[in-house]
Amino acid sequence: MNFDFTSDLRRRLGYRLIDHIDDFYTSLPQRPVQLPADERSYGPLNEAMPEDGSDPCEVLDEVSRAMVEQGFHVPAANYFGLMNPTPTYMGFLGEALVAGLNPQLATLARSQLASKIEVETVRWIGERVRWLGPFNGTFTSGGNEANFSGLALALAAKFPTAMDDGVSAIGAAPIVYASAEAHHSLDKSAGLLGIGRKALRRIALNRRLQMDPDALVRAIQEDLRAGCKPFCVVATAGTTTSGIIDDLHALADVCRRYELWLHIDGAYGGALIFSDKHRHLIDGIDRADSLTIDPHKWLAVPFAAGVILTKHPDILERAFAVYAPYMPKAAGAVLPDNSRISTQWTRRMNAMKLWLTLKVHGRKAYEEHIDRQMLLAKGFAEWVRRSEHFELAGPVMVPIVTLRIKGVTDARQRAEAHATLVEEVTSDGQRWISDSIVDRESVIRMMIISYLTEQSHLEGLQAAMVAAAERLKETART
Ligand SMILES: Cc1ncc(COP(=O)(O)O)c(C=O)c1O
């Protein structure tokens, strides 16, 4: 079958797809997150590659139905996180538009308006960071790539020949510091950049959730005495498990004192720049040398969309630009080619979904979205505080609540009880929460990430958690 469908078939397929997506969105407030535990399967699919094609309407219907029936639905209102959102509908449409037009963002000469829209979106974000001087950045595939880019920028800034000569030519071990709870993408990045995972020093900055910048100072001084070259601190604005925001000013002060690059991983919490009411939580974010923000988390656009920004635009080219004579040049261009400021080469247009969402809903829609989720989380935390079964495991800074079962003092038994409770709550597939570890202690974790989540969904979760806790108690008694 020819790839070149008729106009009539293209339209029929497009309308069918829109119908499937519309049914899905309509179902999300009530839709189970996944199949019940005994119906889930994790093995491979074994069909052979088709030699000949099939009817496109049938194939599209079949795969749309199967993806909905057998999928795990992070967009469902009862998905209580990790940090994966219900996409805005404009975000979905933006993705479809970009896939259809397939703009190539490697160079300005071949993308033109698409690149300009991306640059404008980066400018909007940088202006909300309140960077008054020059800045630039680029969209990435997510926080992992953005953090990788942040470390690459730090390396290129502090060791100007590192990108050409390699890290070994620095002559001493370059060291990065991050809080114990910082995201594991940093370990990956430190390994891939040749810094070495062991050179990422994780400090208990937030031990007992009290910021202790002196622990960082002590580590830096020790490394300096040992002949190492500290060059970067990574602060986190919204840690993955507990949503803790590091004291950004305190870390920025340490960076200024020791001339270190400050990268802020605001993959999730960086979205607070869109809230006038809550942005005080990330006070000091403008002091970052580089910053990660993931629109595909709190800003509710479809995967994939991360952003790396820096207020040292020249370092972007130092870190990422290589000469390729075949790349088209735009005469008189004032904007840099994207392939010269990004880890990527051929570039998808990841900015469109955020740009479209902002054009249609405006910044204030994010203000309301953030405010509503903060309020819901505070209410949930209040319920935990009053509960006879649970207690809070840490403060609630953003809409992430960590809690534990009351009355189990042995750490191993508590971790087992948490795992059993999470299993029980999630086994019918209706809703999803998780357990994790904070400060070496097991916690149950829930977050409010879907813009569809309402108080009624929280009440459903509370009922399921209480029922599971009572069953656990019953089992312990027998
Ligand atoms: C704080 C933080 N940084 C970075 C990442 C990695 O982002 P991504 O999964 O978009 O690559 C995550 C993922 O949850 C995160 O929570």
PDB file of C-alpha atoms in Angstrom, residues 116-389:
ATOM      1  CA  LYS A 116      11.549  31.219  16.383  1.00  0.00           C
ATOM      2  CA  ILE A 117       8.576  29.809  18.321  1.00  0.00           C
ATOM      3  CA  GLU A 118      10.942  27.670  20.354  1.00  0.00           C
ATOM      4  CA  VAL A 119      13.226  30.629  21.081  1.00  0.00           C
ATOM      5  CA  GLU A 120      10.198  32.687  22.098  1.00  0.00           C
ATOM      6  CA  THR A 121       9.025  29.946  24.478  1.00  0.00           C
ATOM      7  CA  VAL A 122      12.504  29.777  26.044  1.00  0.00           C
ATOM      8  CA  ARG A 123      12.402  33.583  26.404  1.00  0.00           C
ATOM      9  CA  TRP A 124       9.017  33.427  28.168  1.00  0.00           C
ATOM     10  CA  ILE A 125      10.417  30.893  30.635  1.00  0.00           C
ATOM     11  CA  GLY A 126      13.646  32.854  31.235  1.00  0.00           C
ATOM     12  CA  GLU A 127      11.647  36.038  31.817  1.00  0.00           C
ATOM     13  CA  ARG A 128       9.549  34.224  34.451  1.00  0.00           C
ATOM     14  CA  VAL A 129      12.824  33.096  36.098  1.00  0.00           C
ATOM     15  CA  ARG A 130      13.430  36.878  36.277  1.00  0.00           C
ATOM     16  CA  TRP A 131      16.722  36.840  34.479  1.00  0.00           C
ATOM     17  CA  LEU A 132      17.202  40.444  33.499  1.00  0.00           C
ATOM     18  CA  GLY A 133      20.444  40.031  31.518  1.00  0.00           C
ATOM     19  CA  PRO A 134      21.161  37.772  28.548  1.00  0.00           C
ATOM     20  CA  PHE A 135      20.108  34.131  28.717  1.00  0.00           C
ATOM     21  CA  ASN A 136      19.367  31.327  26.321  1.00  0.00           C
ATOM     22  CA  GLY A 137      18.441  27.691  26.323  1.00  0.00           C
ATOM     23  CA  THR A 138      16.913  24.908  24.394  1.00  0.00           C
ATOM     24  CA  PHE A 139      14.231  22.263  24.683  1.00  0.00           C
ATOM     25  CA  THR A 140      15.375  18.764  25.553  1.00  0.00           C
ATOM     26  CA  SER A 141      13.796  15.331  25.706  1.00  0.00           C
ATOM     27  CA  GLY A 142      13.260  15.788  29.464  1.00  0.00           C
ATOM     28  CA  GLY A 143      14.976  16.436  32.773  1.00  0.00           C
ATOM     29  CA  ASN A 144      17.588  13.757  32.272  1.00  0.00           C
ATOM     30  CA  GLU A 145      18.936  15.412  29.121  1.00  0.00           C
ATOM     31  CA  ALA A 146      18.536  18.878  30.649  1.00  0.00           C
ATOM     32  CA  ASN A 147      20.553  17.884  33.739  1.00  0.00           C
ATOM     33  CA  PHE A 148      23.161  16.259  31.500  1.00  0.00           C
ATOM     34  CA  SER A 149      23.331  19.525  29.561  1.00  0.00           C
ATOM     35  CA  GLY A 150      23.618  21.507  32.819  1.00  0.00           C
ATOM     36  CA  LEU A 151      26.633  19.461  33.936  1.00  0.00           C
ATOM     37  CA  ALA A 152      28.168  19.766  30.458  1.00  0.00           C
ATOM     38  CA  LEU A 153      27.744  23.557  30.666  1.00  0.00           C
ATOM     39  CA  ALA A 154      29.358  23.629  34.102  1.00  0.00           C
ATOM     40  CA  LEU A 155      32.289  21.573  32.832  1.00  0.00           C
ATOM     41  CA  ALA A 156      32.736  23.740  29.738  1.00  0.00           C
ATOM     42  CA  ALA A 157      32.487  26.939  31.792  1.00  0.00           C
ATOM     43  CA  LYS A 158      34.935  25.975  34.508  1.00  0.00           C
ATOM     44  CA  PHE A 159      37.373  23.976  32.351  1.00  0.00           C
ATOM     45  CA  PRO A 160      37.314  25.718  28.953  1.00  0.00           C
ATOM     46  CA  THR A 161      39.297  23.032  27.121  1.00  0.00           C
ATOM     47  CA  ALA A 162      37.460  20.041  28.647  1.00  0.00           C
ATOM     48  CA  MET A 163      35.189  19.484  25.643  1.00  0.00           C
ATOM     49  CA  ASP A 164      38.194  19.285  23.285  1.00  0.00           C
ATOM     50  CA  ASP A 165      40.835  17.654  25.457  1.00  0.00           C
ATOM     51  CA  GLY A 166      38.652  15.518  27.733  1.00  0.00           C
ATOM     52  CA  VAL A 167      38.235  15.482  31.478  1.00  0.00           C
ATOM     53  CA  SER A 168      41.536  13.660  32.076  1.00  0.00           C
ATOM     54  CA  ALA A 169      43.451  16.724  30.780  1.00  0.00           C
ATOM     55  CA  ILE A 170      42.120  18.785  33.705  1.00  0.00           C
ATOM     56  CA  GLY A 171      44.882  17.246  35.813  1.00  0.00           C
ATOM     57  CA  ALA A 172      42.795  16.783  38.974  1.00  0.00           C
ATOM     58  CA  ALA A 173      39.441  15.188  39.705  1.00  0.00           C
ATOM     59  CA  PRO A 174      36.544  17.551  38.949  1.00  0.00           C
ATOM     60  CA  ILE A 175      33.878  17.269  41.668  1.00  0.00           C
ATOM     61  CA  VAL A 176      30.119  17.963  41.652  1.00  0.00           C
ATOM     62  CA  TYR A 177      27.933  18.251  44.773  1.00  0.00           C
ATOM     63  CA  ALA A 178      24.248  17.543  45.125  1.00  0.00           C
ATOM     64  CA  SER A 179      21.853  16.787  47.934  1.00  0.00           C
ATOM     65  CA  ALA A 180      21.319  13.182  48.979  1.00  0.00           C
ATOM     66  CA  GLU A 181      17.851  13.261  47.442  1.00  0.00           C
ATOM     67  CA  ALA A 182      18.923  14.771  44.090  1.00  0.00           C
ATOM     68  CA  HIS A 183      17.699  12.939  41.001  1.00  0.00           C
ATOM     69  CA  HIS A 184      19.650   9.934  39.748  1.00  0.00           C
ATOM     70  CA  SER A 185      19.942  11.424  36.263  1.00  0.00           C
ATOM     71  CA  LEU A 186      22.909  13.293  37.775  1.00  0.00           C
ATOM     72  CA  ASP A 187      24.796  10.056  38.483  1.00  0.00           C
ATOM     73  CA  LYS A 188      24.129   9.002  34.911  1.00  0.00           C
ATOM     74  CA  SER A 189      25.347  12.364  33.586  1.00  0.00           C
ATOM     75  CA  ALA A 190      28.489  12.377  35.742  1.00  0.00           C
ATOM     76  CA  GLY A 191      29.348   8.909  34.384  1.00  0.00           C
ATOM     77  CA  LEU A 192      28.664   9.781  30.746  1.00  0.00           C
ATOM     78  CA  LEU A 193      30.583  13.064  30.866  1.00  0.00           C
ATOM     79  CA  GLY A 194      33.676  11.287  32.155  1.00  0.00           C
ATOM     80  CA  ILE A 195      33.537  13.101  35.505  1.00  0.00           C
ATOM     81  CA  GLY A 196      32.771   9.740  37.076  1.00  0.00           C
ATOM     82  CA  ARG A 197      29.814   8.779  39.226  1.00  0.00           C
ATOM     83  CA  LYS A 198      32.010   8.724  42.330  1.00  0.00           C
ATOM     84  CA  ALA A 199      32.847  12.403  41.742  1.00  0.00           C
ATOM     85  CA  LEU A 200      29.198  13.272  42.330  1.00  0.00           C
ATOM     86  CA  ARG A 201      29.245  13.872  46.076  1.00  0.00           C
ATOM     87  CA  ARG A 202      25.834  13.459  47.606  1.00  0.00           C
ATOM     88  CA  ILE A 203      25.612  15.508  50.792  1.00  0.00           C
ATOM     89  CA  ALA A 204      22.904  15.230  53.431  1.00  0.00           C
ATOM     90  CA  LEU A 205      21.974  18.865  52.804  1.00  0.00           C
ATOM     91  CA  ASN A 206      18.425  18.327  53.914  1.00  0.00           C
ATOM     92  CA  ARG A 207      18.975  15.882  56.709  1.00  0.00           C
ATOM     93  CA  ARG A 208      15.876  15.858  58.897  1.00  0.00           C
ATOM     94  CA  LEU A 209      14.728  18.343  56.277  1.00  0.00           C
ATOM     95  CA  GLN A 210      16.812  21.129  57.804  1.00  0.00           C
ATOM     96  CA  MET A 211      19.089  22.758  55.273  1.00  0.00           C
ATOM     97  CA  ASP A 212      22.745  22.447  56.291  1.00  0.00           C
ATOM     98  CA  PRO A 213      24.933  24.354  53.817  1.00  0.00           C
ATOM     99  CA  ASP A 214      27.903  23.924  56.192  1.00  0.00           C
ATOM    100  CA  ALA A 215      27.922  20.219  55.287  1.00  0.00           C
ATOM    101  CA  LEU A 216      28.551  21.349  51.714  1.00  0.00           C
ATOM    102  CA  VAL A 217      31.283  23.778  52.738  1.00  0.00           C
ATOM    103  CA  ARG A 218      33.035  21.056  54.727  1.00  0.00           C
ATOM    104  CA  ALA A 219      32.933  18.690  51.733  1.00  0.00           C
ATOM    105  CA  ILE A 220      34.307  21.359  49.385  1.00  0.00           C
ATOM    106  CA  GLN A 221      37.174  22.219  51.743  1.00  0.00           C
ATOM    107  CA  GLU A 222      38.038  18.561  52.168  1.00  0.00           C
ATOM    108  CA  ASP A 223      38.115  18.024  48.402  1.00  0.00           C
ATOM    109  CA  LEU A 224      40.247  21.133  47.885  1.00  0.00           C
ATOM    110  CA  ARG A 225      42.735  19.879  50.494  1.00  0.00           C
ATOM    111  CA  ALA A 226      42.855  16.532  48.648  1.00  0.00           C
ATOM    112  CA  GLY A 227      43.839  18.358  45.433  1.00  0.00           C
ATOM    113  CA  CYS A 228      40.478  17.858  43.669  1.00  0.00           C
ATOM    114  CA  LYS A 229      38.715  20.553  41.626  1.00  0.00           C
ATOM    115  CA  PRO A 230      35.189  21.242  42.832  1.00  0.00           C
ATOM    116  CA  PHE A 231      33.353  22.984  39.985  1.00  0.00           C
ATOM    117  CA  CYS A 232      29.594  22.598  40.352  1.00  0.00           C
ATOM    118  CA  VAL A 233      26.741  22.363  42.862  1.00  0.00           C
ATOM    119  CA  VAL A 234      23.383  20.965  41.835  1.00  0.00           C
ATOM    120  CA  ALA A 235      20.459  22.254  43.882  1.00  0.00           C
ATOM    121  CA  THR A 236      17.054  20.631  43.554  1.00  0.00           C
ATOM    122  CA  ALA A 237      13.805  22.563  43.448  1.00  0.00           C
ATOM    123  CA  GLY A 238      11.331  19.786  44.150  1.00  0.00           C
ATOM    124  CA  THR A 239      12.961  16.429  44.831  1.00  0.00           C
ATOM    125  CA  THR A 240      11.446  13.406  43.157  1.00  0.00           C
ATOM    126  CA  THR A 241      10.246  11.555  46.220  1.00  0.00           C
ATOM    127  CA  SER A 242       9.392  14.209  48.784  1.00  0.00           C
ATOM    128  CA  GLY A 243       9.250  17.436  46.787  1.00  0.00           C
ATOM    129  CA  ILE A 244      11.758  19.191  49.035  1.00  0.00           C
ATOM    130  CA  ILE A 245      13.156  22.441  47.682  1.00  0.00           C
ATOM    131  CA  ASP A 246      16.760  23.127  48.653  1.00  0.00           C
ATOM    132  CA  ASP A 247      17.588  26.514  50.138  1.00  0.00           C
ATOM    133  CA  LEU A 248      18.608  28.036  46.814  1.00  0.00           C
ATOM    134  CA  HIS A 249      20.064  31.238  48.282  1.00  0.00           C
ATOM    135  CA  ALA A 250      22.235  29.315  50.761  1.00  0.00           C
ATOM    136  CA  LEU A 251      23.633  27.119  47.984  1.00  0.00           C
ATOM    137  CA  ALA A 252      24.095  30.096  45.664  1.00  0.00           C
ATOM    138  CA  ASP A 253      26.099  31.825  48.426  1.00  0.00           C
ATOM    139  CA  VAL A 254      28.395  28.799  48.739  1.00  0.00           C
ATOM    140  CA  CYS A 255      28.820  28.744  44.945  1.00  0.00           C
ATOM    141  CA  ARG A 256      29.746  32.435  44.896  1.00  0.00           C
ATOM    142  CA  ARG A 257      32.266  31.946  47.713  1.00  0.00           C
ATOM    143  CA  TYR A 258      34.029  29.038  45.968  1.00  0.00           C
ATOM    144  CA  GLU A 259      33.400  30.153  42.354  1.00  0.00           C
ATOM    145  CA  LEU A 260      31.331  27.078  41.539  1.00  0.00           C
ATOM    146  CA  TRP A 261      28.664  26.741  38.845  1.00  0.00           C
ATOM    147  CA  LEU A 262      25.155  26.478  40.300  1.00  0.00           C
ATOM    148  CA  HIS A 263      22.847  24.184  38.353  1.00  0.00           C
ATOM    149  CA  ILE A 264      19.293  24.059  39.670  1.00  0.00           C
ATOM    150  CA  ASP A 265      17.284  20.955  38.865  1.00  0.00           C
ATOM    151  CA  GLY A 266      13.803  22.446  38.806  1.00  0.00           C
ATOM    152  CA  ALA A 267      12.454  19.656  36.596  1.00  0.00           C
ATOM    153  CA  TYR A 268       9.281  19.584  38.684  1.00  0.00           C
ATOM    154  CA  GLY A 269       9.331  22.522  41.121  1.00  0.00           C
ATOM    155  CA  GLY A 270      10.740  24.995  38.615  1.00  0.00           C
ATOM    156  CA  ALA A 271       7.159  25.287  37.335  1.00  0.00           C
ATOM    157  CA  LEU A 272       6.530  27.506  40.365  1.00  0.00           C
ATOM    158  CA  ILE A 273       7.958  30.394  38.306  1.00  0.00           C
ATOM    159  CA  PHE A 274       4.500  30.445  36.707  1.00  0.00           C
ATOM    160  CA  SER A 275       2.825  31.149  40.060  1.00  0.00           C
ATOM    161  CA  ASP A 276       2.966  34.642  41.555  1.00  0.00           C
ATOM    162  CA  LYS A 277       1.455  33.268  44.762  1.00  0.00           C
ATOM    163  CA  HIS A 278       3.871  30.378  45.367  1.00  0.00           C
ATOM    164  CA  ARG A 279       7.081  31.431  43.635  1.00  0.00           C
ATOM    165  CA  HIS A 280       8.561  32.497  46.997  1.00  0.00           C
ATOM    166  CA  LEU A 281       9.140  28.754  47.545  1.00  0.00           C
ATOM    167  CA  ILE A 282      11.850  28.844  44.890  1.00  0.00           C
ATOM    168  CA  ASP A 283      13.281  32.176  45.898  1.00  0.00           C
ATOM    169  CA  GLY A 284      16.822  32.405  44.535  1.00  0.00           C
ATOM    170  CA  ILE A 285      16.108  30.419  41.365  1.00  0.00           C
ATOM    171  CA  ASP A 286      17.333  33.394  39.328  1.00  0.00           C
ATOM    172  CA  ARG A 287      20.808  32.886  40.836  1.00  0.00           C
ATOM    173  CA  ALA A 288      21.241  29.637  38.881  1.00  0.00           C
ATOM    174  CA  ASP A 289      23.940  29.546  36.240  1.00  0.00           C
ATOM    175  CA  SER A 290      21.870  26.865  34.540  1.00  0.00           C
ATOM    176  CA  LEU A 291      18.410  25.539  35.176  1.00  0.00           C
ATOM    177  CA  THR A 292      16.340  22.474  34.286  1.00  0.00           C
ATOM    178  CA  ILE A 293      12.574  22.833  33.916  1.00  0.00           C
ATOM    179  CA  ASP A 294      10.392  20.008  32.609  1.00  0.00           C
ATOM    180  CA  PRO A 295       7.141  21.175  31.029  1.00  0.00           C
ATOM    181  CA  HIS A 296       6.112  17.506  30.813  1.00  0.00           C
ATOM    182  CA  LYS A 297       5.753  17.416  34.602  1.00  0.00           C
ATOM    183  CA  TRP A 298       3.845  20.166  36.448  1.00  0.00           C
ATOM    184  CA  LEU A 299       3.134  22.166  33.273  1.00  0.00           C
ATOM    185  CA  ALA A 300       1.045  19.285  31.951  1.00  0.00           C
ATOM    186  CA  VAL A 301       2.264  18.938  28.387  1.00  0.00           C
ATOM    187  CA  PRO A 302       2.722  15.532  26.742  1.00  0.00           C
ATOM    188  CA  PHE A 303       6.111  13.797  26.792  1.00  0.00           C
ATOM    189  CA  ALA A 304       8.663  14.779  25.788  1.00  0.00           C
ATOM    190  CA  ALA A 305       9.554  18.288  26.903  1.00  0.00           C
ATOM    191  CA  GLY A 306      12.373  19.434  29.114  1.00  0.00           C
ATOM    192  CA  VAL A 307      14.241  22.725  28.956  1.00  0.00           C
ATOM    193  CA  ILE A 308      17.814  23.683  29.812  1.00  0.00           C
ATOM    194  CA  LEU A 309      18.400  27.377  30.313  1.00  0.00           C
ATOM    195  CA  THR A 310      21.501  29.337  31.178  1.00  0.00           C
ATOM    196  CA  LYS A 311      22.362  32.938  31.825  1.00  0.00           C
ATOM    197  CA  HIS A 312      25.736  32.347  30.120  1.00  0.00           C
ATOM    198  CA  PRO A 313      24.565  31.888  26.512  1.00  0.00           C
ATOM    199  CA  ASP A 314      28.123  31.738  25.114  1.00  0.00           C
ATOM    200  CA  ILE A 315      28.803  28.588  27.150  1.00  0.00           C
ATOM    201  CA  LEU A 316      26.047  26.742  25.260  1.00  0.00           C
ATOM    202  CA  GLU A 317      28.123  26.941  22.080  1.00  0.00           C
ATOM    203  CA  ARG A 318      31.325  26.132  23.941  1.00  0.00           C
ATOM    204  CA  ALA A 319      29.736  22.946  25.274  1.00  0.00           C
ATOM    205  CA  PHE A 320      27.787  21.770  22.246  1.00  0.00           C
ATOM    206  CA  ALA A 321      28.916  23.412  18.980  1.00  0.00           C
ATOM    207  CA  VAL A 322      30.917  21.401  16.493  1.00  0.00           C
ATOM    208  CA  TYR A 323      31.696  22.373  12.915  1.00  0.00           C
ATOM    209  CA  ALA A 324      29.734  20.565  10.192  1.00  0.00           C
ATOM    210  CA  PRO A 325      30.203  22.117   6.750  1.00  0.00           C
ATOM    211  CA  TYR A 326      27.072  20.552   5.255  1.00  0.00           C
ATOM    212  CA  MET A 327      24.671  22.258   7.695  1.00  0.00           C
ATOM    213  CA  PRO A 328      22.672  25.025   5.976  1.00  0.00           C
ATOM    214  CA  LYS A 329      23.318  28.589   7.136  1.00  0.00           C
ATOM    215  CA  ALA A 330      20.699  31.314   7.360  1.00  0.00           C
ATOM    216  CA  ALA A 331      21.988  34.574   5.883  1.00  0.00           C
ATOM    217  CA  GLY A 332      22.089  37.322   8.530  1.00  0.00           C
ATOM    218  CA  ALA A 333      20.768  35.043  11.316  1.00  0.00           C
ATOM    219  CA  VAL A 334      20.836  36.526  14.801  1.00  0.00           C
ATOM    220  CA  LEU A 335      19.648  33.316  16.514  1.00  0.00           C
ATOM    221  CA  PRO A 336      22.073  30.391  16.940  1.00  0.00           C
ATOM    222  CA  ASP A 337      21.423  27.108  15.172  1.00  0.00           C
ATOM    223  CA  ASN A 338      19.865  24.668  17.584  1.00  0.00           C
ATOM    224  CA  SER A 339      22.297  21.842  16.864  1.00  0.00           C
ATOM    225  CA  ARG A 340      25.064  24.167  18.130  1.00  0.00           C
ATOM    226  CA  ILE A 341      23.464  24.708  21.550  1.00  0.00           C
ATOM    227  CA  SER A 342      21.985  21.269  22.212  1.00  0.00           C
ATOM    228  CA  THR A 343      23.075  17.683  22.819  1.00  0.00           C
ATOM    229  CA  GLN A 344      20.727  16.759  19.958  1.00  0.00           C
ATOM    230  CA  TRP A 345      21.230  17.175  16.220  1.00  0.00           C
ATOM    231  CA  THR A 346      18.060  16.523  14.243  1.00  0.00           C
ATOM    232  CA  ARG A 347      15.544  18.150  16.537  1.00  0.00           C
ATOM    233  CA  ARG A 348      11.878  17.573  17.112  1.00  0.00           C
ATOM    234  CA  MET A 349       9.908  20.693  17.952  1.00  0.00           C
ATOM    235  CA  ASN A 350       9.203  20.073  21.637  1.00  0.00           C
ATOM    236  CA  ALA A 351       8.240  23.685  22.343  1.00  0.00           C
ATOM    237  CA  MET A 352       5.002  23.790  20.360  1.00  0.00           C
ATOM    238  CA  LYS A 353       2.864  22.045  22.996  1.00  0.00           C
ATOM    239  CA  LEU A 354       3.840  24.506  25.720  1.00  0.00           C
ATOM    240  CA  TRP A 355       3.647  27.515  23.395  1.00  0.00           C
ATOM    241  CA  LEU A 356       0.133  26.486  22.250  1.00  0.00           C
ATOM    242  CA  THR A 357      -1.035  25.800  25.815  1.00  0.00           C
ATOM    243  CA  LEU A 358       0.194  29.236  26.904  1.00  0.00           C
ATOM    244  CA  LYS A 359      -1.335  30.972  23.869  1.00  0.00           C
ATOM    245  CA  VAL A 360      -4.746  29.376  24.476  1.00  0.00           C
ATOM    246  CA  HIS A 361      -4.916  29.343  28.286  1.00  0.00           C
ATOM    247  CA  GLY A 362      -2.399  31.998  29.334  1.00  0.00           C
ATOM    248  CA  ARG A 363       0.011  31.995  32.268  1.00  0.00           C
ATOM    249  CA  LYS A 364      -2.817  32.533  34.740  1.00  0.00           C
ATOM    250  CA  ALA A 365      -4.211  29.071  33.974  1.00  0.00           C
ATOM    251  CA  TYR A 366      -0.963  27.657  35.402  1.00  0.00           C
ATOM    252  CA  GLU A 367      -1.287  29.967  38.399  1.00  0.00           C
ATOM    253  CA  GLU A 368      -4.735  28.432  39.113  1.00  0.00           C
ATOM    254  CA  HIS A 369      -3.578  24.890  38.312  1.00  0.00           C
ATOM    255  CA  ILE A 370      -0.677  25.144  40.786  1.00  0.00           C
ATOM    256  CA  ASP A 371      -2.800  26.823  43.442  1.00  0.00           C
ATOM    257  CA  ARG A 372      -5.558  24.201  43.201  1.00  0.00           C
ATOM    258  CA  GLN A 373      -3.105  21.305  43.497  1.00  0.00           C
ATOM    259  CA  MET A 374      -1.359  22.960  46.466  1.00  0.00           C
ATOM    260  CA  LEU A 375      -4.704  23.294  48.230  1.00  0.00           C
ATOM    261  CA  LEU A 376      -5.735  19.698  47.502  1.00  0.00           C
ATOM    262  CA  ALA A 377      -2.391  18.422  48.817  1.00  0.00           C
ATOM    263  CA  LYS A 378      -2.664  20.533  51.968  1.00  0.00           C
ATOM    264  CA  GLY A 379      -6.127  19.056  52.559  1.00  0.00           C
ATOM    265  CA  PHE A 380      -4.775  15.541  52.056  1.00  0.00           C
ATOM    266  CA  ALA A 381      -1.901  16.245  54.477  1.00  0.00           C
ATOM    267  CA  GLU A 382      -4.426  17.519  57.014  1.00  0.00           C
ATOM    268  CA  TRP A 383      -6.341  14.256  56.664  1.00  0.00           C
ATOM    269  CA  VAL A 384      -3.098  12.337  57.321  1.00  0.00           C
ATOM    270  CA  ARG A 385      -2.426  14.476  60.394  1.00  0.00           C
ATOM    271  CA  ARG A 386      -5.827  13.563  61.810  1.00  0.00           C
ATOM    272  CA  SER A 387      -5.684   9.896  60.768  1.00  0.00           C
ATOM    273  CA  GLU A 388      -5.529   7.083  63.322  1.00  0.00           C
ATOM    274  CA  HIS A 389      -3.603   4.922  60.803  1.00  0.00           C
TER     275      HIS A 389
END
